[in-house]
C-alpha cells in the first residue's frame, strides 16, 4: 500500500510571474490566483465562505448602495494606487449619503501579461485601506482580457451601507443663503497623477489625497449642524460637483476665489499646465452645503478632524433661475465657474 | 506661488482700476483689441471687464491658434489619417474643431477601425517631442505631427524636424500650419471695417506676451507708425492686462502712438535671436495661407524648407489644401476680425456650445466664444442652459 503523495502546487511567482489567460478561465490556475493572491490578503469570514455570493448580517436602517469603476493611469501614483483608491472612492460615495459603510465587493479586469507582483501590491493596498476603514471586502470576481485589450488593471468596487431614518442629505436640498464648505486643499489627486504623467519635477511632492472620509462625515453628523447636501468632488472637481448641486436644487452659487484652500505646489503645477484647480479631481475631499446658522459649527467640527484640518467656507447659495455657479476672482472681477467641457487639457501656447 | 499671486492681487487691481477710471476721459470711448487668445482668456477668467469703466471696451482679436485654422486644414489632417493611414499626433484643442461632413479629429478617431480600409490613428500629445518619441519607438508607424500655432510654438517644431533629420527618421513628418502674428494684425488694420467704414473702432492693441518673447517688440513698430495705433505688449496675468490698458489710455490721451513694453520682464526689442535663427533655418514664408475669418493672407504663414522636404507631410503624402465654407450660421470670421462679439452670433449658446462647437472660436479656452461662454455669459439673459 503506497501512501498517496500530497499534490504539489508550485506557489505563484510574485517576482517574475505574469497574469495569463488561464488565470481567468475558471480552472486551477484561477483558483490558485484567488487563494494565494486575493484571499490570503483580503481574508475575512465573509470572503472565506467561498460561495458565489456572501451572506451578510444587516443592521436596521435603509440600505445605501453605490458602485464605481476605476481606470487610472498610472496605476501607482504618489500617495496611493488604484487599489486603495477603489476602496476609498466607494466608501466615500456611500458615506456622503449620511450612511455608515458596511461592506465592499470588487471586480477585477486584468490584462494578460500584468506582473503578478504588481497585482499583489495593489491587493495589499486594498486590504490595508479596507481594514483601516473597517469596511471588509466580502466578495469579488476576476476576469482576464487579452494583451492590448485592457490597461493593466481595472477595478470596479461596489459598497453598501445603512442610513438611519431622518438623515436626508441630497443634492436637491441646497437653499438660498446656505453656505458652501470644502474640507481641504483642492486638486491634489488630479495633480499628483498629472505631475507623474508629465514628469514635472517641481510638482513631485504633490501627493494624492485619496482617503476614506466616513469618519470625518460621522464627526460632521455628530456636530448636529443642519447639513443639506454632501458630495465628494472627484472627477470634474469642485466646479462640476457644485454645478450638479446647483442644477439639482435649482439655485445659483457664488464662490470667493481667495477663500479656496489650495496647496501652493498644486497651484503652481496647475499654472504650469494651464489647468484650473476647480476642475481637477479630488479623492479625499468633501463639499458640504449647510444652513447658514450652522456653518461655523460645522467648520469647527470638520477642522477638529485630521482630514478636515484645512476646511474653509468658500461661498454661498443664492437664487438664480439660470443655476449659474459664479465666482468673485482674486482680482475682484466676476466669472462663471462652468461645467467642465471635454477633458481638461494643458494649454498649448 | 507668491510670484504669480502678485499679478492677481485684488488690492493692486482695484488701485489700477481707479487709475484707469481717472485716466479715461468721460467724453470719449476707448476701444482696444487684445490680439492674443491668452489675453482673452485672462480677461474672461479674472473678470477684468468688470473692473473697467463702461467707456473702455475690449475687442477680442484673432490670436487664438486653434480659432484661425480653417476647416480645410482639419480636413487635410483627417485625410492623412483615413487615406494615407498615418498616426496623427495633435495637441488637445484641434481635436475638437469641427471639420467637413460633421467630423472632427475626435470623431474621426472614434470611427477608426470601424470603417475598414487603411488603419490610421490619432493621438493626443502635449508637446512636439512626444510625437518624435513615438516615431522613434515605433518605426513601423508613419507619424505626422499636426503643428499649429503662432511664433511661440514654431521653435519647438523646428527642433523636432532637425532632430528627425539628424536621427535619419523615415517615419516622421510635420503638417505645418504655423502662422504669423504680424500678418494677422496687418490684416485687421487693413480691413475695410477698420480703415474705411469705421465699424470696428480701434484705438490700440494689447500686444502678445509669449509671441513677443520670440519675435521681440520691433515688428509692432510698423503698426504704431504706419497706422497710428498704440501698441502695449503685456504679460498674460490680469494685472499685466490692466496695466497695459492704462498705458494705452494714456497714449491715446497724449495723442501718441508708439510701442510700449509692459512685459519687460520677458520681452526685449529684438526678441530671441537664437529661436529666430532656428526657425529661419527650417521654415520659409508661404506665399499665401488661408485663415479662418481673415481669408487668404499673403506671406502670413510658414512652410518647411526644401532641404527638409522629407519631413513635410504635405509633400510626402501629397495632400493639398481645399477651401471649405464655414457653417452658414457661423460668425467666427466676424468674431475673429473684431466685427462682432460672441453674443452677437445667432447660435451662440444655443446650437453652438463648448460641448458641441459649431465654430472654432468655441473650442479652445482662448477662443473668444468659449471664453465668453465659460466665464462671462452671466451678463446676458437669454442663454440656453
Ligand atoms: S458662437 Fe460658435 S458659430 Fe458663432 S461665432 Fe462663436 S464659435 Fe462661431
XYZ file of C-alpha atoms and ligand atoms in Angstrom:
742
model
C 0.000 0.000 0.000
C 1.657 3.116 -1.099
C 0.905 6.327 0.676
C -0.739 8.819 -1.614
C 1.521 11.760 -2.127
C 0.103 15.149 -1.476
C -0.195 17.008 -4.788
C 2.410 19.715 -5.085
C 1.332 23.067 -6.420
C 4.120 25.453 -7.212
C 3.350 28.775 -5.482
C 2.673 31.814 -7.623
C 5.855 33.533 -8.709
C 5.256 37.042 -7.487
C 8.688 38.152 -8.551
C 8.614 37.311 -12.242
C 5.177 35.835 -12.852
C 2.564 37.468 -15.034
C -1.156 37.203 -15.447
C -2.014 34.833 -18.284
C -5.284 33.759 -19.862
C -5.593 30.689 -17.628
C -5.950 32.963 -14.607
C -9.369 33.914 -15.822
C -10.533 30.616 -17.249
C -12.132 29.177 -14.144
C -9.654 26.321 -13.761
C -6.978 25.503 -11.217
C -4.788 28.459 -12.135
C -7.643 30.780 -11.328
C -8.384 29.071 -8.034
C -4.730 29.390 -7.125
C -4.646 33.078 -8.010
C -7.695 33.703 -5.865
C -6.389 31.719 -2.922
C -2.812 32.872 -2.899
C -3.108 36.389 -4.122
C -6.544 37.636 -3.173
C -7.980 35.606 -0.280
C -4.755 35.481 1.678
C -4.548 39.258 1.661
C -8.159 40.277 1.929
C -9.193 37.376 4.149
C -12.242 37.770 6.377
C -15.048 35.476 7.440
C -17.423 36.540 4.699
C -14.930 36.167 1.872
C -13.948 32.863 3.485
C -17.440 31.470 2.889
C -16.200 30.629 -0.582
C -19.636 30.734 -2.187
C -20.800 32.609 -5.261
C -22.184 35.331 -3.040
C -21.660 36.460 0.529
C -24.445 36.183 3.091
C -24.277 39.176 5.402
C -25.914 40.420 8.588
C -27.751 43.695 8.188
C -28.307 46.331 10.881
C -31.597 48.236 10.851
C -31.982 51.276 8.596
C -32.300 51.997 4.913
C -29.846 50.409 2.510
C -27.446 52.645 0.576
C -25.571 51.200 -2.369
C -23.049 52.629 -4.800
C -20.698 51.333 -7.466
C -17.670 52.856 -9.090
C -15.387 51.699 -11.902
C -11.743 52.710 -11.600
C -9.481 53.203 -14.584
C -6.386 55.107 -13.553
C -3.148 55.631 -15.361
C -0.566 55.401 -13.888
C -1.740 52.595 -11.579
C 0.697 53.650 -8.878
C 1.000 57.322 -8.042
C 2.343 59.424 -5.169
C 0.037 58.934 -2.210
C -1.741 55.823 -3.442
C -2.626 53.424 -6.217
C -5.698 52.139 -7.989
C -6.156 49.591 -5.176
C -6.672 51.905 -2.218
C -8.403 54.410 -4.498
C -11.070 51.878 -5.414
C -11.744 51.213 -1.731
C -11.778 54.864 -0.644
C -13.865 56.044 -3.576
C -16.728 53.673 -2.944
C -16.693 54.092 0.832
C -16.951 57.852 0.239
C -19.829 57.522 -2.212
C -21.800 55.595 0.384
C -20.770 57.815 3.286
C -21.710 61.139 1.665
C -25.314 59.957 1.745
C -25.023 60.063 5.512
C -24.734 56.281 5.668
C -22.398 54.015 7.598
C -20.499 51.953 5.023
C -20.620 48.214 5.831
C -19.360 46.019 3.017
C -17.484 46.177 -0.249
C -17.392 43.986 -3.342
C -14.689 44.192 -6.017
C -14.464 43.114 -9.652
C -11.070 42.964 -11.347
C -10.371 43.042 -15.052
C -6.756 42.038 -15.532
C -4.795 42.365 -18.717
C -2.815 39.373 -19.824
C 0.850 39.986 -19.065
C 0.277 42.162 -16.000
C 3.003 41.404 -13.426
C 1.694 39.310 -10.529
C 3.957 41.251 -8.182
C 2.190 44.498 -9.084
C -1.167 42.831 -8.638
C -0.111 41.672 -5.185
C 0.902 45.213 -4.281
C -2.471 46.517 -5.396
C -4.385 43.886 -3.460
C -2.227 44.590 -0.383
C -3.100 48.228 -0.717
C -6.821 47.438 -0.982
C -6.618 45.154 2.034
C -4.868 47.817 4.027
C -7.365 50.502 3.027
C -10.345 48.259 3.799
C -9.103 47.181 7.182
C -8.073 50.714 8.164
C -11.578 51.845 7.265
C -13.124 48.790 8.933
C -15.201 48.053 5.873
C -14.472 44.459 4.747
C -14.324 43.306 1.153
C -16.780 40.435 1.199
C -16.992 39.179 -2.364
C -15.185 39.611 -5.643
C -14.589 38.449 -9.173
C -11.685 38.338 -11.609
C -11.589 38.228 -15.389
C -8.612 38.297 -17.716
C -8.582 40.022 -21.094
C -6.037 39.600 -23.872
C -2.998 41.773 -24.035
C -3.775 45.134 -25.591
C -7.445 44.938 -24.588
C -7.001 46.461 -21.142
C -4.824 48.907 -19.277
C -3.148 46.597 -16.761
C -5.919 46.515 -14.198
C -9.439 47.886 -13.975
C -11.170 47.614 -10.630
C -14.871 48.070 -10.020
C -15.996 48.297 -6.414
C -19.479 48.274 -5.005
C -20.313 49.356 -1.488
C -23.346 49.015 0.729
C -24.156 50.828 3.925
C -27.119 51.799 6.063
C -28.542 55.173 6.788
C -30.842 55.998 9.689
C -34.318 57.370 9.075
C -34.337 61.139 9.050
C -30.866 61.742 7.635
C -31.739 63.201 4.237
C -28.719 64.711 2.593
C -29.298 65.200 -1.047
C -28.064 67.314 -3.909
C -31.513 68.839 -4.373
C -31.685 70.387 -0.924
C -29.397 73.408 -1.309
C -31.330 76.581 -0.412
C -30.550 80.264 -0.949
C -28.471 81.506 1.959
C -26.760 78.154 2.589
C -23.005 78.178 2.955
C -20.582 76.072 0.924
C -17.740 74.391 2.789
C -14.846 72.472 1.266
C -12.944 70.133 3.564
C -9.399 70.966 2.426
C -6.940 71.684 -0.365
C -8.436 71.068 -3.804
C -6.975 69.364 -6.862
C -4.384 67.231 -5.082
C -5.277 63.839 -6.535
C -5.530 65.025 -10.120
C -2.308 66.979 -9.955
C -0.400 64.092 -8.319
C -1.384 61.971 -11.315
C -0.706 64.697 -13.866
C 2.628 65.585 -12.318
C 3.713 61.993 -12.665
C 2.359 61.575 -16.192
C 4.004 64.755 -17.377
C 7.058 64.267 -15.144
C 7.018 67.786 -13.802
C 9.943 67.869 -11.416
C 8.817 70.653 -9.109
C 5.453 69.008 -8.584
C 6.974 65.725 -7.449
C 5.975 66.380 -3.838
C 2.258 66.583 -4.619
C 0.571 63.586 -3.053
C -2.878 62.252 -3.869
C -5.435 62.962 -1.161
C -7.024 59.507 -1.560
C -8.705 58.780 1.781
C -11.830 57.245 3.310
C -13.983 60.064 4.603
C -16.654 58.197 6.561
C -15.176 59.081 9.947
C -14.929 62.765 9.098
C -18.521 62.570 7.909
C -19.573 60.892 11.158
C -17.969 63.764 13.058
C -19.857 66.251 10.890
C -23.120 64.461 11.555
C -22.371 64.403 15.278
C -21.934 68.187 15.277
C -25.698 68.461 14.843
C -25.316 71.039 12.054
C -28.136 71.155 9.533
C -26.338 69.735 6.504
C -28.377 69.900 3.299
C -26.059 68.198 0.847
C -22.707 66.467 0.917
C -20.636 65.323 -2.055
C -17.099 64.238 -2.751
C -15.840 66.279 -5.690
C -13.974 63.594 -7.609
C -13.851 63.586 -11.394
C -14.537 67.052 -12.787
C -13.503 68.622 -9.497
C -15.222 71.134 -7.258
C -16.654 73.071 -10.203
C -18.501 70.100 -11.640
C -19.899 68.961 -8.298
C -21.192 72.429 -7.455
C -22.828 72.714 -10.872
C -24.548 69.381 -10.292
C -25.900 70.526 -6.947
C -26.931 73.920 -8.342
C -28.893 72.258 -11.107
C -30.464 69.611 -8.867
C -31.532 72.227 -6.339
C -32.460 74.910 -8.874
C -30.204 77.553 -7.297
C -27.149 79.645 -8.105
C -23.897 79.855 -6.169
C -21.236 82.460 -5.582
C -17.697 81.442 -4.624
C -14.834 83.553 -3.344
C -11.656 82.598 -5.176
C -9.476 83.941 -2.355
C -11.173 81.587 0.140
C -10.423 78.383 -1.795
C -7.911 76.211 0.061
C -5.197 75.133 -2.355
C -1.660 73.957 -1.725
C 0.995 76.170 -3.289
C 2.552 73.231 -5.159
C -0.828 72.293 -6.638
C -1.483 75.872 -7.672
C 1.942 76.099 -9.279
C 1.559 72.825 -11.176
C -1.895 73.861 -12.420
C -0.462 77.153 -13.551
C 2.328 75.379 -15.377
C -0.024 73.071 -17.236
C -2.675 75.722 -17.804
C -5.248 73.886 -15.694
C -7.885 75.286 -13.396
C -7.725 73.599 -9.960
C -11.502 73.895 -9.670
C -11.798 71.190 -12.338
C -9.078 68.874 -11.061
C -10.111 65.618 -9.360
C -10.071 65.065 -5.597
C -10.267 61.689 -3.881
C -10.380 62.688 -0.224
C -12.327 65.914 -0.065
C -15.913 66.895 0.708
C -18.204 69.691 -0.308
C -20.877 70.448 2.256
C -23.912 72.656 1.761
C -25.039 73.755 5.204
C -27.682 76.024 6.704
C -26.132 79.475 7.293
C -26.632 79.493 11.070
C -24.761 76.184 11.406
C -21.843 76.889 9.073
C -19.371 77.927 11.771
C -20.284 74.998 13.995
C -19.775 72.557 11.145
C -16.484 74.193 10.207
C -15.192 73.764 13.750
C -16.215 70.101 13.787
C -14.518 69.482 10.450
C -11.301 71.232 11.409
C -11.063 69.086 14.524
C -10.661 66.010 12.295
C -7.305 65.391 10.580
C -8.947 65.050 7.154
C -10.771 68.359 7.593
C -7.943 70.425 9.053
C -7.944 72.893 6.182
C -11.705 73.131 5.768
C -12.984 76.541 4.701
C -16.210 78.333 3.882
C -15.783 79.159 0.211
C -19.103 80.606 -0.873
C -22.833 80.688 -0.559
C -26.001 79.633 -2.319
C -28.379 82.188 -3.799
C -31.333 82.422 -6.089
C -30.571 82.218 -9.796
C -33.025 80.887 -12.340
C -30.100 80.071 -14.639
C -28.357 77.955 -11.975
C -25.003 79.598 -12.576
C -22.076 78.916 -10.292
C -20.152 82.166 -10.227
C -17.002 83.319 -8.527
C -15.528 86.594 -7.377
C -11.942 86.327 -8.601
C -8.880 87.267 -6.590
C -8.730 90.279 -8.842
C -12.176 91.430 -7.757
C -13.917 90.606 -11.050
C -16.621 88.060 -11.634
C -16.629 84.902 -13.685
C -18.723 81.858 -14.261
C -17.474 78.532 -12.979
C -18.996 76.399 -15.680
C -19.440 72.693 -16.241
C -16.290 71.014 -17.421
C -16.065 70.724 -21.188
C -14.346 67.642 -22.544
C -11.191 66.663 -20.738
C -9.216 69.316 -19.008
C -6.138 69.635 -21.128
C -2.993 71.621 -20.808
C -2.913 74.776 -22.875
C -0.748 74.743 -25.937
C 0.709 78.224 -26.081
C 3.342 80.891 -5.958
C 3.971 84.257 -4.405
C 5.407 85.369 -7.709
C 2.164 84.643 -9.536
C -0.244 85.837 -6.873
C 1.313 89.270 -7.022
C -0.074 89.592 -10.531
C -3.597 88.740 -9.400
C -3.828 90.734 -6.222
C -7.244 92.252 -5.618
C -5.867 95.305 -3.824
C -3.470 96.160 -6.638
C -6.261 95.538 -9.123
C -8.659 97.978 -7.504
C -5.857 100.556 -7.375
C -5.246 100.085 -11.093
C -8.962 100.149 -11.802
C -9.208 103.514 -10.023
C -6.278 104.840 -12.057
C -7.963 103.673 -15.263
C -11.228 105.369 -14.296
C -9.337 108.542 -13.573
C -7.370 108.468 -16.822
C -10.259 107.602 -19.139
C -11.950 110.781 -20.294
C -15.708 110.763 -19.855
C -16.128 112.494 -23.180
C -14.946 109.640 -25.349
C -14.869 105.866 -25.746
C -11.770 103.707 -25.854
C -11.673 100.508 -27.905
C -8.679 98.257 -27.534
C -8.066 94.930 -29.176
C -6.276 92.234 -27.237
C -4.664 90.298 -30.040
C -3.901 87.122 -28.144
C -6.168 84.347 -27.001
C -4.084 84.238 -23.840
C -5.239 87.760 -23.010
C -8.820 86.955 -23.971
C -8.688 84.057 -21.549
C -7.180 86.127 -18.723
C -9.723 88.915 -19.190
C -12.635 86.493 -19.030
C -11.223 84.236 -16.309
C -10.489 87.046 -13.884
C -13.415 89.240 -14.814
C -11.175 92.147 -15.859
C -14.022 93.799 -17.802
C -15.962 94.151 -14.538
C -13.224 96.434 -13.278
C -13.215 98.713 -16.330
C -15.388 101.806 -16.733
C -18.146 101.397 -19.350
C -16.407 103.607 -21.908
C -13.311 101.358 -22.026
C -14.107 98.298 -24.135
C -12.045 95.318 -25.100
C -12.366 93.734 -28.538
C -11.162 90.170 -28.945
C -8.571 89.619 -31.629
C -7.635 86.684 -33.861
C -4.675 85.456 -31.801
C -6.013 82.037 -30.943
C -4.135 79.397 -32.933
C -6.981 76.906 -32.955
C -9.584 79.504 -33.922
C -7.817 80.649 -37.071
C -7.422 77.146 -38.507
C -9.778 76.865 -41.466
C -11.973 73.799 -41.923
C -9.879 72.704 -44.900
C -6.782 72.303 -42.753
C -8.530 69.970 -40.343
C -9.864 68.072 -43.349
C -6.283 67.634 -44.535
C -5.322 66.119 -41.212
C -8.282 63.750 -41.329
C -7.445 62.725 -44.899
C -3.889 61.918 -43.860
C -5.242 59.536 -41.250
C -8.003 57.959 -43.277
C -6.379 57.766 -46.676
C -2.660 57.612 -46.001
C -3.093 55.649 -42.766
C -0.738 57.837 -40.742
C -0.682 58.254 -36.982
C -1.541 61.906 -36.477
C -0.245 63.492 -33.278
C -2.114 66.611 -32.255
C -2.438 68.920 -29.277
C -5.747 68.539 -27.488
C -7.689 71.535 -28.735
C -7.500 70.960 -32.516
C -9.104 67.560 -31.955
C -12.459 69.186 -31.265
C -12.526 71.706 -34.121
C -15.423 70.980 -36.479
C -14.371 69.759 -39.929
C -16.322 68.867 -43.068
C -19.070 66.298 -43.054
C -19.905 66.700 -39.368
C -16.492 65.331 -38.451
C -13.737 66.470 -36.164
C -10.456 64.733 -35.451
C -12.023 63.380 -32.277
C -14.986 61.933 -34.133
C -12.718 60.599 -36.856
C -10.684 58.909 -34.118
C -13.763 57.277 -32.637
C -14.685 55.934 -36.077
C -11.266 54.479 -36.826
C -11.095 50.752 -37.234
C -14.833 50.651 -37.862
C -14.780 51.904 -41.415
C -12.384 49.247 -42.651
C -9.738 50.338 -45.144
C -6.434 51.850 -44.100
C -5.645 51.881 -40.422
C -4.607 55.292 -39.285
C -4.514 56.568 -35.762
C -4.955 59.843 -33.913
C -3.083 60.559 -30.704
C -3.287 63.482 -28.350
C 0.103 64.780 -27.282
C 1.396 67.535 -25.041
C 4.498 68.532 -26.984
C 6.146 68.076 -30.355
C 8.773 65.942 -28.648
C 6.087 63.380 -27.755
C 5.416 62.875 -31.475
C 9.090 62.430 -32.255
C 9.457 59.900 -29.450
C 6.534 57.895 -30.795
C 8.151 57.788 -34.240
C 11.413 56.589 -32.736
C 9.755 53.976 -30.583
C 7.510 52.552 -33.299
C 9.337 52.665 -36.631
C 6.523 50.826 -38.432
C 4.194 53.791 -37.886
C 4.153 56.865 -40.125
C 3.912 59.600 -37.519
C 2.687 63.052 -38.540
C 2.830 65.939 -36.103
C -0.028 68.391 -36.613
C 1.886 71.611 -35.982
C -0.248 74.647 -35.292
C 0.291 77.925 -33.531
C 1.859 81.324 -33.703
C 5.541 82.147 -33.219
C 5.681 80.648 -29.728
C 5.120 77.103 -30.891
C 7.257 77.352 -34.032
C 10.730 76.876 -32.482
C 9.809 73.544 -30.829
C 8.543 72.308 -34.196
C 11.800 73.380 -35.822
C 13.690 71.467 -33.156
C 11.918 68.160 -33.804
C 12.353 68.492 -37.560
C 16.079 68.990 -37.115
C 16.263 66.110 -34.667
C 14.343 63.848 -37.016
C 16.810 64.673 -39.766
C 19.784 64.068 -37.506
C 18.312 60.713 -36.478
C 17.601 59.833 -40.096
C 13.965 59.026 -39.264
C 11.980 57.785 -42.225
C 8.633 57.725 -40.461
C 8.265 61.234 -39.095
C 6.850 64.335 -40.756
C 5.053 67.538 -39.890
C 1.804 69.011 -41.191
C 2.885 72.605 -40.837
C 0.136 75.136 -40.099
C 2.249 77.706 -38.282
C 1.041 81.251 -38.778
C 2.492 84.704 -38.196
C 1.196 87.323 -35.798
C 2.189 90.497 -37.674
C 0.285 89.356 -40.780
C -2.888 88.928 -38.785
C -2.540 92.336 -37.165
C -1.898 93.908 -40.567
C -4.968 92.217 -41.981
C -7.128 93.621 -39.178
C -5.722 97.101 -39.678
C -6.147 96.899 -43.444
C -9.702 95.602 -43.286
C -12.356 97.990 -44.563
C -14.216 97.663 -41.272
C -11.323 99.405 -39.576
C -9.951 101.575 -42.383
C -12.979 102.938 -44.218
C -16.250 102.153 -42.556
C -15.062 102.604 -39.008
C -17.450 99.861 -37.944
C -14.665 98.461 -35.795
C -13.398 101.393 -33.791
C -9.858 100.564 -32.778
C -7.744 102.817 -30.608
C -4.886 100.494 -29.876
C -3.622 96.977 -29.342
C -2.518 94.904 -26.433
C 0.420 93.085 -27.962
C 1.100 89.376 -27.455
C 3.045 88.128 -24.464
C 4.666 84.836 -25.353
C 4.858 85.514 -29.081
C 6.765 88.692 -28.364
C 9.364 86.902 -26.283
C 10.347 85.244 -29.572
C 9.872 87.957 -32.193
C 10.587 90.914 -29.914
C 8.731 94.217 -29.852
C 10.268 95.596 -33.036
C 7.753 94.082 -35.511
C 4.951 96.147 -33.960
C 6.715 99.451 -34.524
C 5.475 99.492 -38.098
C 1.844 99.336 -36.943
C 2.336 102.120 -34.474
C 3.980 104.352 -37.042
C 2.104 103.458 -40.187
C -1.409 103.105 -38.768
C -1.043 105.437 -35.804
C -2.176 102.777 -33.356
C -0.543 102.492 -29.951
C 0.658 99.012 -29.035
C 1.415 97.887 -25.490
C 2.935 94.441 -25.119
C 1.588 92.811 -21.988
C 2.048 89.631 -19.970
C -0.794 87.143 -19.586
C -1.563 87.969 -15.963
C -4.704 90.024 -15.346
C -2.781 92.847 -13.696
C -0.497 92.975 -16.738
C -3.561 93.450 -18.897
C -4.920 96.218 -16.680
C -1.576 97.981 -16.609
C -1.450 97.777 -20.411
C -4.943 99.245 -20.688
C -3.874 102.167 -18.520
C -0.797 102.698 -20.697
C -2.926 102.608 -23.860
C -5.385 105.150 -22.467
C -2.516 107.428 -21.582
C -1.059 107.152 -25.090
C -4.424 107.894 -26.665
C -4.944 110.892 -24.396
C -1.462 112.204 -25.230
C -2.002 111.658 -28.945
C 0.957 109.300 -29.074
C 1.163 106.015 -30.990
C 4.244 104.058 -30.027
C 5.155 100.546 -28.969
C 5.476 100.239 -25.231
C 6.500 97.176 -23.321
C 4.653 96.330 -20.124
C 6.114 92.819 -20.243
C 9.727 93.955 -19.983
C 10.390 91.109 -17.552
C 10.344 88.756 -20.562
C 10.259 90.725 -23.839
C 13.094 92.645 -25.468
C 13.069 94.729 -28.642
C 14.997 92.125 -30.598
C 13.357 89.016 -29.208
C 15.044 85.651 -29.024
C 17.686 85.651 -31.751
C 18.561 82.008 -31.338
C 14.960 80.910 -31.750
C 14.556 83.191 -34.769
C 17.624 81.658 -36.435
C 16.400 78.167 -35.753
C 13.023 78.953 -37.300
C 14.627 80.591 -40.336
C 16.789 77.551 -40.872
C 13.845 75.145 -41.051
C 10.968 77.267 -42.355
C 10.329 79.741 -45.144
C 7.396 82.043 -45.833
C 4.383 80.566 -47.550
C 3.203 82.578 -50.480
C -0.314 82.530 -49.154
C -2.252 80.857 -46.359
C -5.972 80.627 -45.734
C -7.032 81.817 -42.279
C -10.429 81.272 -40.852
C -12.150 84.612 -40.711
C -9.345 86.598 -42.293
C -9.244 84.737 -45.610
C -6.181 84.167 -47.786
C -3.348 86.319 -46.470
C -0.123 86.640 -48.451
C 3.088 85.646 -46.659
C 1.222 85.032 -43.439
C 2.380 81.530 -42.597
C 5.352 79.222 -42.715
C 6.189 76.148 -44.702
C 9.010 73.692 -44.352
C 12.082 74.465 -46.465
C 13.064 72.257 -49.376
C 16.120 70.897 -47.567
C 13.763 69.370 -45.005
C 11.211 68.233 -47.608
C 11.304 64.659 -46.323
C 9.749 65.852 -43.101
C 6.980 67.832 -44.740
C 3.769 65.804 -44.615
C 2.214 67.912 -47.374
C 4.970 66.839 -49.757
C 5.439 63.314 -48.503
C 1.787 62.355 -48.762
C 0.805 64.813 -51.484
C -2.199 66.224 -49.645
C -3.250 69.689 -50.555
C -5.476 72.310 -49.059
C -9.026 72.601 -50.322
C -11.062 75.552 -49.142
C -14.333 74.659 -47.436
C -17.054 77.113 -46.499
C -17.838 77.602 -42.814
C -21.192 76.611 -41.360
C -23.728 79.127 -42.731
C -24.768 80.426 -39.301
C -21.194 80.640 -38.045
C -19.922 84.139 -37.308
C -16.409 83.086 -36.354
C -14.929 85.166 -39.140
C -16.594 88.324 -37.896
C -15.689 87.493 -34.300
C -12.045 86.954 -35.242
C -11.941 90.293 -37.054
C -13.472 92.073 -34.096
C -16.558 92.997 -36.120
C -18.921 91.032 -33.901
C -18.945 89.968 -30.305
C -19.549 86.298 -29.462
C -23.009 87.048 -28.099
C -23.909 88.656 -31.446
C -23.750 85.263 -33.155
C -27.232 83.867 -33.570
C -26.271 80.402 -32.455
C -24.024 81.392 -29.529
C -25.044 79.358 -26.503
C -27.832 77.573 -28.356
C -26.612 75.434 -31.238
C -23.002 76.340 -30.534
C -21.654 75.462 -27.087
C -18.313 74.138 -25.869
C -19.799 70.611 -25.826
C -20.950 70.899 -29.430
C -18.906 73.607 -31.059
C -20.115 74.754 -34.479
C -17.300 77.216 -34.967
C -13.657 77.093 -33.963
C -13.929 80.045 -31.549
C -15.995 77.848 -29.242
C -13.294 75.194 -28.979
C -10.158 76.463 -27.321
C -10.392 78.131 -23.932
C -8.581 81.002 -25.639
C -11.283 81.359 -28.244
C -13.443 84.427 -27.784
C -16.717 82.480 -27.816
C -15.535 79.745 -25.451
C -14.054 82.302 -23.062
C -17.241 84.319 -23.034
C -19.435 81.247 -22.707
C -17.373 79.666 -19.959
C -16.613 82.704 -17.858
C -18.583 85.760 -18.815
C -22.042 84.899 -20.008
C -23.734 85.811 -16.722
C -24.036 89.229 -18.339
C -26.545 88.035 -20.907
C -30.018 86.966 -20.014
C -31.070 84.674 -22.812
C -28.597 81.854 -22.834
C -29.592 78.217 -23.112
C -28.761 76.119 -20.079
S -20.920 81.084 -31.343
Fe -19.986 79.368 -32.442
S -20.526 79.648 -34.574
Fe -20.976 81.567 -33.517
S -19.131 82.764 -33.835
Fe -18.881 81.719 -31.907
S -17.829 79.806 -32.416
Fe -18.586 80.660 -34.325
